[in-house]
PDB file of C-alpha atoms in Angstrom:
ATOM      1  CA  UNK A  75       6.165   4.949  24.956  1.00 46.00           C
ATOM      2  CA  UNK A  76       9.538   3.419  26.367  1.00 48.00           C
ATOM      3  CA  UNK A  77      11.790   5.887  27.109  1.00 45.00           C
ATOM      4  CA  UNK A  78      15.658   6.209  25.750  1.00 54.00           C
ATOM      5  CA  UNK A  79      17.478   3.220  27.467  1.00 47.00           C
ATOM      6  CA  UNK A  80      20.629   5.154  27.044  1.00 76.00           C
ATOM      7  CA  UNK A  81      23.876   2.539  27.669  1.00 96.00           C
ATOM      8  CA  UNK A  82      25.986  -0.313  26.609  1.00 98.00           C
ATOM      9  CA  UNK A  83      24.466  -3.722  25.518  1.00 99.00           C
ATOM     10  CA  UNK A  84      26.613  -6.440  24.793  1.00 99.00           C
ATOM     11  CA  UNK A  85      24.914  -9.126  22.328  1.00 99.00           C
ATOM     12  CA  UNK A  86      26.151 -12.458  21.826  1.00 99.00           C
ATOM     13  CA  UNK A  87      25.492 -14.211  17.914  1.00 98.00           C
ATOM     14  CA  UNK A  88      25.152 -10.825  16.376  1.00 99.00           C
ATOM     15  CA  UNK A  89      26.036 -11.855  13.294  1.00 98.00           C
ATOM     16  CA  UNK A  90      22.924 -13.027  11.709  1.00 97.00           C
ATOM     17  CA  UNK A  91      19.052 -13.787  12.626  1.00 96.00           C
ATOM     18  CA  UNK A  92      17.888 -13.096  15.836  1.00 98.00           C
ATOM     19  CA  UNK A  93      21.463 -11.857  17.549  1.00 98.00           C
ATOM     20  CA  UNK A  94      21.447  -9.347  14.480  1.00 98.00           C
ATOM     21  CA  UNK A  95      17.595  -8.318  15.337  1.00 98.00           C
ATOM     22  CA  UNK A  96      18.790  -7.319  18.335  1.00 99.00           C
ATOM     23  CA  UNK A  97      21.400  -5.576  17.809  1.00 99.00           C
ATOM     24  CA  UNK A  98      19.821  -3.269  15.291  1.00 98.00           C
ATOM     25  CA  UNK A  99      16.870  -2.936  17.324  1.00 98.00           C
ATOM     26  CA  UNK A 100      18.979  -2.072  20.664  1.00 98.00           C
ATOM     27  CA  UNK A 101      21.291   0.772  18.490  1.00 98.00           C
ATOM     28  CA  UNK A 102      17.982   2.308  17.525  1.00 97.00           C
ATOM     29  CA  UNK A 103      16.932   2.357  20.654  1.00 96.00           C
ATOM     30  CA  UNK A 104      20.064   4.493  21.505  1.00 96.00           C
ATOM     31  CA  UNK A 105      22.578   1.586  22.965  1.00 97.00           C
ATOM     32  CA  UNK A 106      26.004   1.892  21.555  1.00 97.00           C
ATOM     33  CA  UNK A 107      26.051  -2.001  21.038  1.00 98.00           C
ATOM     34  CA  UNK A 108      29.219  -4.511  21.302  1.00 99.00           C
ATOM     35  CA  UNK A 109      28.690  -7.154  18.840  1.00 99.00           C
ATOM     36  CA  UNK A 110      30.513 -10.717  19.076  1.00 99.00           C
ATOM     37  CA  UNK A 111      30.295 -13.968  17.259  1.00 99.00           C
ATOM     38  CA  UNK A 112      32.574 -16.604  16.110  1.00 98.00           C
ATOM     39  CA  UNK A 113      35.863 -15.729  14.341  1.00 98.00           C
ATOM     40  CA  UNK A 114      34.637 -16.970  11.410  1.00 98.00           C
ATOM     41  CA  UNK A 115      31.659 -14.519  11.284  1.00 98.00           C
ATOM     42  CA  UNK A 116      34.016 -11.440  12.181  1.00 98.00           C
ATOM     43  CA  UNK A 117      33.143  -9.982   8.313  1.00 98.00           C
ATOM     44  CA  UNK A 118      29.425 -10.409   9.016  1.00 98.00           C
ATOM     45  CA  UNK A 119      29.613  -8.712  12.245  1.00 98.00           C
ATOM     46  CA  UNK A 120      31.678  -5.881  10.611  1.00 98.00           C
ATOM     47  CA  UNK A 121      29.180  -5.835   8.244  1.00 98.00           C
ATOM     48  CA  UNK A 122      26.219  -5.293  10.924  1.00 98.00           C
ATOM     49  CA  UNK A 123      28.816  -2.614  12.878  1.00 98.00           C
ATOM     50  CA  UNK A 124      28.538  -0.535   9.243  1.00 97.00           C
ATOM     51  CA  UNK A 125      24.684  -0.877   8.989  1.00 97.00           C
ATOM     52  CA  UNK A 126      24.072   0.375  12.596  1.00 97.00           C
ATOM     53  CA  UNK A 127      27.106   2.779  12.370  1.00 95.00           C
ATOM     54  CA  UNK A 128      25.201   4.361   9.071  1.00 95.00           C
ATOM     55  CA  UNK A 129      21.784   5.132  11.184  1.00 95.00           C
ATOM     56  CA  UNK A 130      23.053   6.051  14.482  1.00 92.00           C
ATOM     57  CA  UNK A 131      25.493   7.738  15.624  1.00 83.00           C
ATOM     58  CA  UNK A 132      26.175   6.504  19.066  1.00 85.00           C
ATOM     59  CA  UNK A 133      28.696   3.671  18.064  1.00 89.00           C
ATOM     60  CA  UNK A 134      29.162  -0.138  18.066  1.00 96.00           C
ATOM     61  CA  UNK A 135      32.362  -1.933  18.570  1.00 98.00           C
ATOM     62  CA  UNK A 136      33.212  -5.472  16.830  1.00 99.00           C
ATOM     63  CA  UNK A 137      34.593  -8.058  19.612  1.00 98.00           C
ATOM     64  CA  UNK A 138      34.753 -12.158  17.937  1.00 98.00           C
ATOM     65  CA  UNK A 139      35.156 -14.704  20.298  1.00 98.00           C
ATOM     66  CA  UNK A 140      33.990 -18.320  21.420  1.00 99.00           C
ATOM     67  CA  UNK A 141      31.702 -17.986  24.100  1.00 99.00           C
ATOM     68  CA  UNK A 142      32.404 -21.561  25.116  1.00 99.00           C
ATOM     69  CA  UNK A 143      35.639 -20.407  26.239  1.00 99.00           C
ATOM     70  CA  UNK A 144      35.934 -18.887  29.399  1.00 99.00           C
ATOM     71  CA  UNK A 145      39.394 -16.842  28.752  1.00 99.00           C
ATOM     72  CA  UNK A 146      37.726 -15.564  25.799  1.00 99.00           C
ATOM     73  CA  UNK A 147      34.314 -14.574  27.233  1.00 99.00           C
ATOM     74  CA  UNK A 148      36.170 -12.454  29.974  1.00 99.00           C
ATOM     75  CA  UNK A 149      38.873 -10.858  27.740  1.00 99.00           C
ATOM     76  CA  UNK A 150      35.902  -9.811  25.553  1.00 98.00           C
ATOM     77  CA  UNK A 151      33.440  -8.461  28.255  1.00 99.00           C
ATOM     78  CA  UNK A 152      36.369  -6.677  29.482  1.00 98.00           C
ATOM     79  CA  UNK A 153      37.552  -5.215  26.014  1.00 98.00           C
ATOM     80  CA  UNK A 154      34.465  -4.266  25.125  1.00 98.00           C
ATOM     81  CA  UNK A 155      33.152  -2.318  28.330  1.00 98.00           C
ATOM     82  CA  UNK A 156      36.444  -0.537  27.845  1.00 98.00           C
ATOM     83  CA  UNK A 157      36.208   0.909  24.319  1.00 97.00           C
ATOM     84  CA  UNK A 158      32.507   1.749  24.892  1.00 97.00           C
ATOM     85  CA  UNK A 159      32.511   3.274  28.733  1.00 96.00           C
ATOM     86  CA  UNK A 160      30.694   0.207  30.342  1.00 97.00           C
ATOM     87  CA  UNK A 161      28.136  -2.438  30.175  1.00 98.00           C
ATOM     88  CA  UNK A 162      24.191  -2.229  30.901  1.00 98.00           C
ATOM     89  CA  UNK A 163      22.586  -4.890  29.029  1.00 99.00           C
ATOM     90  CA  UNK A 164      24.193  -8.360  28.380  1.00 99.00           C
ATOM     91  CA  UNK A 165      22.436 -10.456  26.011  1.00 99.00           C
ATOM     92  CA  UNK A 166      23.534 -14.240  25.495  1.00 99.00           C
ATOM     93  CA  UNK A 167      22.072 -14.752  22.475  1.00 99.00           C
ATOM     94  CA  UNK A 168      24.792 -16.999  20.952  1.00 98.00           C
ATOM     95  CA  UNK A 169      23.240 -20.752  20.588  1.00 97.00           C
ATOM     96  CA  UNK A 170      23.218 -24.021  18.035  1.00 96.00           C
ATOM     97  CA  UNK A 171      20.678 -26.423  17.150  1.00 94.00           C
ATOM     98  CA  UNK A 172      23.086 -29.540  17.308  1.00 92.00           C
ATOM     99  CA  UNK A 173      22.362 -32.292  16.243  1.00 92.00           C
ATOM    100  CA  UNK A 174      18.596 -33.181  15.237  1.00 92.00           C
ATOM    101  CA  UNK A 175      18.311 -37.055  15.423  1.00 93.00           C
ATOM    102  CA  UNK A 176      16.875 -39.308  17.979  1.00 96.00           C
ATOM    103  CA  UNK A 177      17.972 -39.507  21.656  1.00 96.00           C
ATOM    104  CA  UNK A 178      19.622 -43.040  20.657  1.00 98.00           C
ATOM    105  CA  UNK A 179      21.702 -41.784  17.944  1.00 97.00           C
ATOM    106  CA  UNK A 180      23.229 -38.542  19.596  1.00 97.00           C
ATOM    107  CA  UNK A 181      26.893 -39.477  20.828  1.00 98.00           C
ATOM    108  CA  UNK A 182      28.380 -37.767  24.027  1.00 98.00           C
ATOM    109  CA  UNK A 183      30.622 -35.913  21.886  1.00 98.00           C
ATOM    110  CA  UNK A 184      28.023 -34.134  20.312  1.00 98.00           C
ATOM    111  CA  UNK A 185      25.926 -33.420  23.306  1.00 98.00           C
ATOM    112  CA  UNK A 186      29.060 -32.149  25.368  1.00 98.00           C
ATOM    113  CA  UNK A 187      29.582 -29.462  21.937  1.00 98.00           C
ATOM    114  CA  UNK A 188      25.832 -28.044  22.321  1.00 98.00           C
ATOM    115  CA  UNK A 189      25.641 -27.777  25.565  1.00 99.00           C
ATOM    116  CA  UNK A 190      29.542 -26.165  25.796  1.00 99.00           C
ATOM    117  CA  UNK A 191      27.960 -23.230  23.259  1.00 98.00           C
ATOM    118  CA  UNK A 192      24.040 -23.209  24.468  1.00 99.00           C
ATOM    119  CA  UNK A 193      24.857 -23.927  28.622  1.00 99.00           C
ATOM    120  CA  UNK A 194      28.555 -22.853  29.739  1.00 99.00           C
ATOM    121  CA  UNK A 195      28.398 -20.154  26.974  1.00 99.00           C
ATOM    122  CA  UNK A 196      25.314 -18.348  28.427  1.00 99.00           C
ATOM    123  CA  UNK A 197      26.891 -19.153  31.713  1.00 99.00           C
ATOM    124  CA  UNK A 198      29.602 -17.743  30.827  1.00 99.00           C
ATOM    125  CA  UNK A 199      28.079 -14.529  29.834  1.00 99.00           C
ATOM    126  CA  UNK A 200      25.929 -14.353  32.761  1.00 99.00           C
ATOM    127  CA  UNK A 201      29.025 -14.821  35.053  1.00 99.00           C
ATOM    128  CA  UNK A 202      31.513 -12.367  33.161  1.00 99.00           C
ATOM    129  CA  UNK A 203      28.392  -9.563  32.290  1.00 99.00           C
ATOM    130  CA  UNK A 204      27.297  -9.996  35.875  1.00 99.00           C
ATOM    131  CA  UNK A 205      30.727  -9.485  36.983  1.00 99.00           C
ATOM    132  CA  UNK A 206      30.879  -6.249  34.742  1.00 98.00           C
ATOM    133  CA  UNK A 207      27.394  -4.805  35.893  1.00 99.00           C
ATOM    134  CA  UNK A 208      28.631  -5.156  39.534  1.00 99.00           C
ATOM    135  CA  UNK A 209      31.682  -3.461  39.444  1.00 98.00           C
ATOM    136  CA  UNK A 210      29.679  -0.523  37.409  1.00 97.00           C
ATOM    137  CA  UNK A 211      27.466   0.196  40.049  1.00 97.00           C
ATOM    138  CA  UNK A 212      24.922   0.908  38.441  1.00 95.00           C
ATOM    139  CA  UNK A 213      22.790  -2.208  37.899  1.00 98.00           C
ATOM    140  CA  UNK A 214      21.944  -3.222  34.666  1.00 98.00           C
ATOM    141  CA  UNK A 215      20.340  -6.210  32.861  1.00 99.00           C
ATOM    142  CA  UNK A 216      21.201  -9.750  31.620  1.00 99.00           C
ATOM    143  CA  UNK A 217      19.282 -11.478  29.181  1.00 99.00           C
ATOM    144  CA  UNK A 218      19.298 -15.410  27.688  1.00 99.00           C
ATOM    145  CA  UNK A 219      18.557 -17.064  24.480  1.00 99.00           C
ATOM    146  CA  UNK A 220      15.799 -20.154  25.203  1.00 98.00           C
ATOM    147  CA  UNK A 221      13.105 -21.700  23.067  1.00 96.00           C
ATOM    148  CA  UNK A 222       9.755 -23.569  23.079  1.00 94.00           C
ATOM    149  CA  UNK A 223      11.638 -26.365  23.383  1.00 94.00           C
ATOM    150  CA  UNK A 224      13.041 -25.098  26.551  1.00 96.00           C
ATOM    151  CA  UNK A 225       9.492 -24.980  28.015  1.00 96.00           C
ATOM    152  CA  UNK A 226       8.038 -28.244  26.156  1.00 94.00           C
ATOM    153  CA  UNK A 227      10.134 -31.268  25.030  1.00 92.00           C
ATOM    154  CA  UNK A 228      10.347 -32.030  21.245  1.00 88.00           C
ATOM    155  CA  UNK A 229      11.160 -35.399  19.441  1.00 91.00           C
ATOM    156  CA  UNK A 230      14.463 -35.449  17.350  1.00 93.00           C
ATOM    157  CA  UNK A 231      16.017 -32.505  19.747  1.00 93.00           C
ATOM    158  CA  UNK A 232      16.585 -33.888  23.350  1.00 97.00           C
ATOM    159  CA  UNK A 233      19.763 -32.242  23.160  1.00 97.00           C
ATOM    160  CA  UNK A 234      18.689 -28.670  22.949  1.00 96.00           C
ATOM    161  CA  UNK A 235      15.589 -28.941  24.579  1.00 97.00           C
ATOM    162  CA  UNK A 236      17.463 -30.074  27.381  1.00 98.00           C
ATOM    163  CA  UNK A 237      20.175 -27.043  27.100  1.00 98.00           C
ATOM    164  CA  UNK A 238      17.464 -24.861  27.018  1.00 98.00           C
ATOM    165  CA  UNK A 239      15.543 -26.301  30.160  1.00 98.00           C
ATOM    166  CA  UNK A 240      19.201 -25.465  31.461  1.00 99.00           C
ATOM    167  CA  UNK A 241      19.115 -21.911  30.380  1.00 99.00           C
ATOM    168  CA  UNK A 242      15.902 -21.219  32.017  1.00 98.00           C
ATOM    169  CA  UNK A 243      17.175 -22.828  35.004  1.00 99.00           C
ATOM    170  CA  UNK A 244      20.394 -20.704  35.001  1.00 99.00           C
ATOM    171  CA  UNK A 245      17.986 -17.511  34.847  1.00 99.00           C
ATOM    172  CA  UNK A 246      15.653 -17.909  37.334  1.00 99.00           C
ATOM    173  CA  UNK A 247      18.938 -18.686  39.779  1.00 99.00           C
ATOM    174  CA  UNK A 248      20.724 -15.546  38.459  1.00 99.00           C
ATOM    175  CA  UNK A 249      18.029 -13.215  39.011  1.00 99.00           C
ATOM    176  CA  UNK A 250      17.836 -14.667  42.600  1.00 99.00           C
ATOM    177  CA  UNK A 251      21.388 -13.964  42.996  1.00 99.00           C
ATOM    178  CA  UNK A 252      22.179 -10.266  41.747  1.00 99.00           C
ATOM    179  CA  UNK A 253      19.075  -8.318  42.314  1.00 99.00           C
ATOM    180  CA  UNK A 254      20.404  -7.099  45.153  1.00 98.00           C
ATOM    181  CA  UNK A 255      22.405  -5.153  42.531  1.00 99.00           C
ATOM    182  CA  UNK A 256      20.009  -4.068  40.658  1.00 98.00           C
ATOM    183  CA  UNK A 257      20.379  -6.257  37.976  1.00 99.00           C
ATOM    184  CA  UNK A 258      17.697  -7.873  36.356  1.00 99.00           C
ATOM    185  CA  UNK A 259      17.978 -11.487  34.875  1.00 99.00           C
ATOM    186  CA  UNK A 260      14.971 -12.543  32.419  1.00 99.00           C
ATOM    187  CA  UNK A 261      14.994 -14.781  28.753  1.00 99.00           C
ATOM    188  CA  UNK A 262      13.443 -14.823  25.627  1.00 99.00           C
ATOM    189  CA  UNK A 263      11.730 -18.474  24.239  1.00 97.00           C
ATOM    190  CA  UNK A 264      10.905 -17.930  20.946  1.00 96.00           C
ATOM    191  CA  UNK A 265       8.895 -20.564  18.658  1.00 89.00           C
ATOM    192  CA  UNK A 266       8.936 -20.473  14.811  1.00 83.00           C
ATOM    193  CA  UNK A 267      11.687 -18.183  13.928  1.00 87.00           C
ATOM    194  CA  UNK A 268      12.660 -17.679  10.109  1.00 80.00           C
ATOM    195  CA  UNK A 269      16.024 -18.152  10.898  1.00 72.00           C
ATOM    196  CA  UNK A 270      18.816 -20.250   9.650  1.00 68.00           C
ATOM    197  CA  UNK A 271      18.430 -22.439  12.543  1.00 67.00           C
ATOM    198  CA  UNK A 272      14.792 -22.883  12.425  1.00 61.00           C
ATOM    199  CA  UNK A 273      14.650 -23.608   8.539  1.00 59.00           C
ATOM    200  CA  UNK A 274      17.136 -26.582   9.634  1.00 59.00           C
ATOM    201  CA  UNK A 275      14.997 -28.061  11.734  1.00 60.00           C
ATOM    202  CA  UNK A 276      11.661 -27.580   9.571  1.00 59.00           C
ATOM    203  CA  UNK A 277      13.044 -27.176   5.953  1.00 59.00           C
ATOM    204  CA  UNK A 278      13.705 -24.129   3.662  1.00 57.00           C
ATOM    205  CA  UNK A 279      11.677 -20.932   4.915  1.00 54.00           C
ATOM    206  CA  UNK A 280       8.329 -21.754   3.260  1.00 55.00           C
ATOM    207  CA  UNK A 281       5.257 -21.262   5.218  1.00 55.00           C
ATOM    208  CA  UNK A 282       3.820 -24.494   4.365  1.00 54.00           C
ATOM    209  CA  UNK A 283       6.622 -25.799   6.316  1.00 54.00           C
ATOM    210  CA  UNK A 284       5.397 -24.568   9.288  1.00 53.00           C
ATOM    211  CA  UNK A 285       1.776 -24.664   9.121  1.00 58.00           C
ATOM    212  CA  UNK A 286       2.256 -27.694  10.690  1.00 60.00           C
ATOM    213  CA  UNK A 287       3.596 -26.112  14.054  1.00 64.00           C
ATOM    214  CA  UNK A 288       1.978 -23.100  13.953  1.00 62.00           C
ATOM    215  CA  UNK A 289      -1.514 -22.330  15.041  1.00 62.00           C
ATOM    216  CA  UNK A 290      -3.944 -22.103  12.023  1.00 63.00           C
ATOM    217  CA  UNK A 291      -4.256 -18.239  12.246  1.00 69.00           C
ATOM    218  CA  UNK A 292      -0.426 -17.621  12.772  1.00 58.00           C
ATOM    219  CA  UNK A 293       2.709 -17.110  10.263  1.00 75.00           C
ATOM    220  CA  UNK A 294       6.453 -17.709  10.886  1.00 78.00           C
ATOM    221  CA  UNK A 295       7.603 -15.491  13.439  1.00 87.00           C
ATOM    222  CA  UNK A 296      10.989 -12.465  12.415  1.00 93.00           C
ATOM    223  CA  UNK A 297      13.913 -12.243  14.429  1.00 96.00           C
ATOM    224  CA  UNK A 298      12.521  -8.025  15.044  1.00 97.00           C
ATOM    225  CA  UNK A 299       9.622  -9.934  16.698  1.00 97.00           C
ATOM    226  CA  UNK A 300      11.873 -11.302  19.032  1.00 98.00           C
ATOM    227  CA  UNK A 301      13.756  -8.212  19.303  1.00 98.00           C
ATOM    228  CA  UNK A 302      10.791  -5.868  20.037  1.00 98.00           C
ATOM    229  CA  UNK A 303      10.999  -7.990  23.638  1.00 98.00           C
ATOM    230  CA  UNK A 304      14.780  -7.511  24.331  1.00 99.00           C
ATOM    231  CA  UNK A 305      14.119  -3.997  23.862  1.00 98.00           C
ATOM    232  CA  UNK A 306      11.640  -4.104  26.519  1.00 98.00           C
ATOM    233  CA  UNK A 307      13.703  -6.520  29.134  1.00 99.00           C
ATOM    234  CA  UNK A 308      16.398  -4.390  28.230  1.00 98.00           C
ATOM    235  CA  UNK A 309      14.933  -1.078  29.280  1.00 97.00           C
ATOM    236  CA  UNK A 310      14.191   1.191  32.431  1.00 95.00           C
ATOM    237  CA  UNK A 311      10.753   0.143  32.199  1.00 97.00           C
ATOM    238  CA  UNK A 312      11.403  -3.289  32.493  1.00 98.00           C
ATOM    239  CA  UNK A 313      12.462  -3.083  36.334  1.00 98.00           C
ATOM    240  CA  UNK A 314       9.592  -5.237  38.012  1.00 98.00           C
ATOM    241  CA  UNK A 315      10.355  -7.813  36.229  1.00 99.00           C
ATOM    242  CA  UNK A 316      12.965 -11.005  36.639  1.00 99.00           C
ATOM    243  CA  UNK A 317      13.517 -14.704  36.335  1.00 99.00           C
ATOM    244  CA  UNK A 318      11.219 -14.943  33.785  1.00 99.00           C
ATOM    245  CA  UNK A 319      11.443 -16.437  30.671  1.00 99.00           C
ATOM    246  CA  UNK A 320       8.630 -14.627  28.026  1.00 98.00           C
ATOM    247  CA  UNK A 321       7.212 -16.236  24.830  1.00 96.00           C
ATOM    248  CA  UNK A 322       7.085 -15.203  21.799  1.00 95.00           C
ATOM    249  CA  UNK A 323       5.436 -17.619  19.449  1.00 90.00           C
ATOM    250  CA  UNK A 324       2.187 -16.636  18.369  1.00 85.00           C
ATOM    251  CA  UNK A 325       0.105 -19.377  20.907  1.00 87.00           C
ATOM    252  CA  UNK A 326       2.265 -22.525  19.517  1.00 82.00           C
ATOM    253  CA  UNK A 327       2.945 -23.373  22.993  1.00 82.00           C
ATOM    254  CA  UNK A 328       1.056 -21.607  26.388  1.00 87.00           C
ATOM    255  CA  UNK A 329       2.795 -21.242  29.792  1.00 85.00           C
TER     256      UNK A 329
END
């Protein structure tokens, strides 16, 4: 059994899918959990800070803000850690699909916006939470978004493949880097999500939509499937391991 991983977790693209898997999953657990997304989403995220505010009892604490924005990313990191007595676990969840189209028909413009929100923004967080971890003293762990596609190219998504290759890159250098501070640095690469995201690459969330990626034996992958390995990464138990980035896609795709 894992054992209470008492703390503060910050998560990244908490409003919805995977970001709000995670959340849930780390409150229950028994984080108190900082959530963050866009402005936009700040009534979903309130929305998600009632829900786990309902069950436990150990708080959660609302923060919007662009990740792609450095000032914003710092102010938050900072905000947060403040109204909820530090940080343990940073997750930089927060990610887009951009556009899906081939390599000849993506513009700069729209490869510079993925990769400000899917590269600098989990840089970002890695820099700002590692920052925050240090000064704690008390080590602590950081944890990416990637994908299949950041392991194995696919057609019609060069763009975020490529940011993810990036984000796998930016881990394995990170854990390199602090584990003299007892932080841990690993990622999660899930494959067929039924997310938002995913049903935009493969169509509406019908199975026979992904029967055609999947394995004959598997079914579309939940964002708590993803989550049940962030609460792992995320834990005491979890210590021994760093710089890696762990599947979770039913055999769609082997290491």
């Amino acid at each position: 059994m894992i054992a209470k991983s008492l703390g503060v977790a910050f998560v990244t693209g908490a409003s919805q899918g995977i970001g709000k898997a995670i959340a849930m999953r780390l409150a229950s657990d028994g984080f108190k959990v900082a959530l963050n997304d866009i402005p936009s989403k700040k009534d979903n995220l309130e929305a998600v800070a009632r829900d786990i505010d309902s069950k436990h009892n150990h708080g959660s604490y609302v923060v919007p803000g662009d990740v792609s924005q450095e000032a914003e990313v710092e102010a938050m990191v900072k905000k947060a850690s403040k109204a909820l007595g530090g940080l343990d676990v940073m997750v930089a969840n927060a990610g887009i699909i951009g556009p899906i189209q081939p390599l000849v028909s993506i513009s700069g413009d729209e490869w510079d916006n993925l990769f400000r929100v899917n590269v600098l923004g989990a840089f970002l967080c890695y820099k700002y939470g590692a920052r925050e971890l240090i000064a704690g003293g008390r080590g602590g762990r950081i944890i990416g978004a990637c994908s299949y596609a950041g392991k194995q190219g696919a057609s019609f998504i060069s763009a975020y493949a490529a940011s993810k290759f990036a984000v796998r890159g930016l881990t394995q250098s990170a854990a390199l880097e602090l584990g003299e501070h007892g932080i841990t640095v690993n990622a999660y690469a899930p494959g067929m999500i039924s997310t938002q995201m995913v049903a935009s690459l493969v169509g509406p969330n019908d199975e026979r939509n992904y029967t055609k990626i999947l394995p004959p034996y598997a079914k579309p992958g939940q964002p708590a499937d993803v989550a049940s390995i962030v609460s792992y990464l995320a834990s005491k138990e979890s210590h021994y391991i760093t710089g890696q980035t762990i599947s979770v896609n039913a055999g769609m795709y082997f290491d």
